[in-house]
Amino acid sequence: MASFLSFYCVTLIILAFTNLAPVMAAEELEVGGAAGWRLPGANETEMYSQWASTRRFLIGDSLSFEYKNDSVVVVDKWGYYHCNASHPISVYNTGNTIINLERPGPMYFVSGDHDHCKNGQRLLVEVNRVHQESPAPSPFSTSASSSIFSNLVFLYMILITASSIL
């Protein structure tokens, strides 16, 4: 009976602490959705800005670029705003490119074709950390300490109940 109680307590502790640290799964995001990485139409010059504005990019995610007769060029901020790919960080031209988002901050992508970029084939994504850190007045925020306290009280009550049964 004691081994059952030990197993029960350990299981409850594991369940309680897994609720304290939720896990985020990485995503592979297809740039441009079904349209892919292509020259936007005359009325679609903001299509990649609009696409990016509806998503949240996290470290660990990846961007999938599908394209024909074009390229994806990773550039700095200046290269993005001036459609200048003459000093690229990286260049891809395989037609199917996957780029991993490995650091927080902005990432800039343009088409290798200057005219395509000028007509809207460029993408800016802001990569975020999985858990955004917000400034807190104390090392332990009220909600975090309240959640931990609630879990500990719950565990204590389970232990009391289990020991009274025995």
Short mmCIF file of C-alpha atoms in Angstrom, two decimals:
data_model
loop_
_atom_site.label_atom_id
_atom_site.label_comp_id
_atom_site.label_asym_id
_atom_site.label_seq_id
_atom_site.Cartn_x
_atom_site.Cartn_y
_atom_site.Cartn_z
CA MET A 1 0.00 0.00 0.00
CA ALA A 2 2.90 2.35 0.74
CA SER A 3 4.31 1.82 -2.76
CA PHE A 4 0.93 2.77 -4.25
CA LEU A 5 0.89 5.96 -2.16
CA SER A 6 4.43 6.82 -3.26
CA PHE A 7 3.56 6.26 -6.91
CA TYR A 8 0.38 8.33 -6.53
CA CYS A 9 2.24 11.24 -4.88
CA VAL A 10 5.04 11.27 -7.45
CA THR A 11 2.50 11.24 -10.28
CA LEU A 12 0.62 14.19 -8.77
CA ILE A 13 3.82 16.17 -8.28
CA ILE A 14 4.82 15.61 -11.91
CA LEU A 15 1.36 16.65 -13.13
CA ALA A 16 1.41 19.78 -10.96
CA PHE A 17 4.78 20.94 -12.22
CA THR A 18 4.06 20.23 -15.88
CA ASN A 19 1.25 22.78 -15.57
CA LEU A 20 3.83 25.36 -14.48
CA ALA A 21 5.91 25.10 -17.67
CA PRO A 22 3.84 24.73 -20.85
CA VAL A 23 5.76 23.65 -23.94
CA MET A 24 5.44 25.45 -27.27
CA ALA A 25 5.82 23.41 -30.46
CA ALA A 26 7.84 24.90 -33.31
CA GLU A 27 5.99 25.60 -36.56
CA GLU A 28 7.02 25.54 -40.21
CA LEU A 29 5.28 28.50 -41.82
CA GLU A 30 4.75 28.59 -45.58
CA VAL A 31 5.63 32.13 -46.65
CA GLY A 32 2.73 33.71 -48.52
CA GLY A 33 0.45 30.76 -47.76
CA ALA A 34 -0.83 29.00 -50.88
CA ALA A 35 0.54 31.80 -53.10
CA GLY A 36 4.11 31.07 -52.03
CA TRP A 37 7.09 33.37 -52.69
CA ARG A 38 6.24 35.18 -55.93
CA LEU A 39 5.94 38.60 -57.50
CA PRO A 40 2.80 40.19 -56.03
CA GLY A 41 0.13 41.44 -58.42
CA ALA A 42 -0.43 45.16 -58.94
CA ASN A 43 -3.01 45.30 -56.13
CA GLU A 44 -1.07 42.97 -53.80
CA THR A 45 2.11 44.93 -53.06
CA GLU A 46 1.53 44.55 -49.30
CA MET A 47 0.74 40.81 -49.41
CA TYR A 48 3.85 39.72 -47.48
CA SER A 49 3.46 42.47 -44.88
CA GLN A 50 -0.16 41.43 -44.40
CA TRP A 51 0.80 37.75 -44.23
CA ALA A 52 3.45 38.44 -41.56
CA SER A 53 1.11 40.68 -39.55
CA THR A 54 -1.28 37.78 -38.94
CA ARG A 55 1.36 35.48 -37.47
CA ARG A 56 3.63 35.27 -34.46
CA PHE A 57 7.18 34.13 -35.19
CA LEU A 58 9.07 32.35 -32.42
CA ILE A 59 12.61 31.08 -32.02
CA GLY A 60 12.54 27.49 -33.27
CA ASP A 61 9.98 28.15 -36.00
CA SER A 62 11.02 27.96 -39.64
CA LEU A 63 9.97 29.73 -42.82
CA SER A 64 9.33 27.69 -45.96
CA PHE A 65 9.80 29.59 -49.23
CA GLU A 66 8.35 27.89 -52.36
CA TYR A 67 9.23 29.65 -55.64
CA LYS A 68 10.13 29.25 -59.33
CA ASN A 69 12.71 31.24 -61.32
CA ASP A 70 13.52 33.46 -58.35
CA SER A 71 15.54 33.52 -55.15
CA VAL A 72 15.34 34.39 -51.48
CA VAL A 73 17.97 36.77 -50.16
CA VAL A 74 18.47 37.42 -46.45
CA VAL A 75 19.57 41.04 -46.07
CA ASP A 76 20.04 43.66 -43.37
CA LYS A 77 17.57 46.45 -42.62
CA TRP A 78 19.09 48.82 -45.18
CA GLY A 79 19.01 46.16 -47.89
CA TYR A 80 15.36 45.46 -47.12
CA TYR A 81 14.19 49.08 -47.29
CA HIS A 82 16.25 49.87 -50.41
CA CYS A 83 15.69 46.50 -52.16
CA ASN A 84 19.44 46.10 -52.33
CA ALA A 85 20.72 42.53 -52.34
CA SER A 86 24.32 43.44 -53.22
CA HIS A 87 25.57 42.63 -49.69
CA PRO A 88 23.51 39.55 -48.78
CA ILE A 89 23.70 37.68 -45.51
CA SER A 90 22.51 34.52 -47.34
CA VAL A 91 21.22 33.68 -50.82
CA TYR A 92 18.97 30.74 -51.74
CA ASN A 93 17.84 29.77 -55.25
CA THR A 94 16.78 26.12 -55.07
CA GLY A 95 13.03 26.73 -55.42
CA ASN A 96 12.31 25.29 -51.99
CA THR A 97 14.07 26.96 -49.09
CA ILE A 98 13.57 26.44 -45.37
CA ILE A 99 15.09 29.02 -43.04
CA ASN A 100 15.20 28.36 -39.30
CA LEU A 101 14.44 31.28 -36.98
CA GLU A 102 17.24 30.94 -34.43
CA ARG A 103 17.51 34.35 -32.76
CA PRO A 104 15.13 37.05 -31.56
CA GLY A 105 14.74 40.28 -33.49
CA PRO A 106 13.91 41.33 -37.03
CA MET A 107 14.80 39.24 -40.09
CA TYR A 108 14.69 40.72 -43.57
CA PHE A 109 14.08 38.82 -46.83
CA VAL A 110 13.93 40.12 -50.40
CA SER A 111 13.64 38.64 -53.86
CA GLY A 112 16.94 38.44 -55.71
CA ASP A 113 15.21 40.26 -58.58
CA HIS A 114 15.40 44.00 -57.80
CA ASP A 115 12.16 44.77 -59.68
CA HIS A 116 10.29 42.03 -57.82
CA CYS A 117 11.43 43.50 -54.50
CA LYS A 118 10.42 47.03 -55.54
CA ASN A 119 6.96 45.65 -56.37
CA GLY A 120 6.47 44.10 -52.94
CA GLN A 121 8.28 40.75 -52.93
CA ARG A 122 9.99 41.30 -49.61
CA LEU A 123 9.29 40.13 -46.09
CA LEU A 124 10.08 41.42 -42.62
CA VAL A 125 9.46 39.14 -39.65
CA GLU A 126 9.97 39.93 -35.98
CA VAL A 127 11.18 36.80 -34.20
CA ASN A 128 10.17 36.56 -30.54
CA ARG A 129 11.41 34.48 -27.67
CA VAL A 130 9.09 31.61 -26.74
CA HIS A 131 8.23 33.24 -23.41
CA GLN A 132 8.20 37.02 -23.52
CA GLU A 133 9.92 38.50 -20.53
CA SER A 134 8.13 41.45 -19.00
CA PRO A 135 9.71 43.74 -16.46
CA ALA A 136 8.63 42.80 -12.95
CA PRO A 137 9.07 44.75 -9.72
CA SER A 138 10.15 41.62 -7.86
CA PRO A 139 11.93 38.39 -8.83
CA PHE A 140 8.67 36.46 -8.38
CA SER A 141 5.55 37.90 -9.95
CA THR A 142 2.31 37.73 -7.99
CA SER A 143 0.59 35.46 -10.52
CA ALA A 144 3.53 33.02 -10.65
CA SER A 145 3.84 32.78 -6.87
CA SER A 146 0.04 32.46 -6.57
CA SER A 147 0.04 29.60 -9.09
CA ILE A 148 2.88 27.79 -7.31
CA PHE A 149 1.20 28.31 -3.95
CA SER A 150 -2.10 26.91 -5.30
CA ASN A 151 -0.34 23.83 -6.66
CA LEU A 152 1.48 23.23 -3.38
CA VAL A 153 -1.74 23.57 -1.36
CA PHE A 154 -3.41 21.12 -3.74
CA LEU A 155 -0.57 18.62 -3.31
CA TYR A 156 -0.66 19.02 0.47
CA MET A 157 -4.40 18.33 0.55
CA ILE A 158 -3.95 15.21 -1.60
CA LEU A 159 -1.20 13.94 0.70
CA ILE A 160 -3.35 14.53 3.81
CA THR A 161 -6.30 12.75 2.20
CA ALA A 162 -4.15 9.84 1.03
CA SER A 163 -2.50 9.38 4.42
CA SER A 164 -5.88 9.43 6.24
CA ILE A 165 -7.11 6.63 3.97
CA LEU A 166 -4.22 4.43 5.05
#
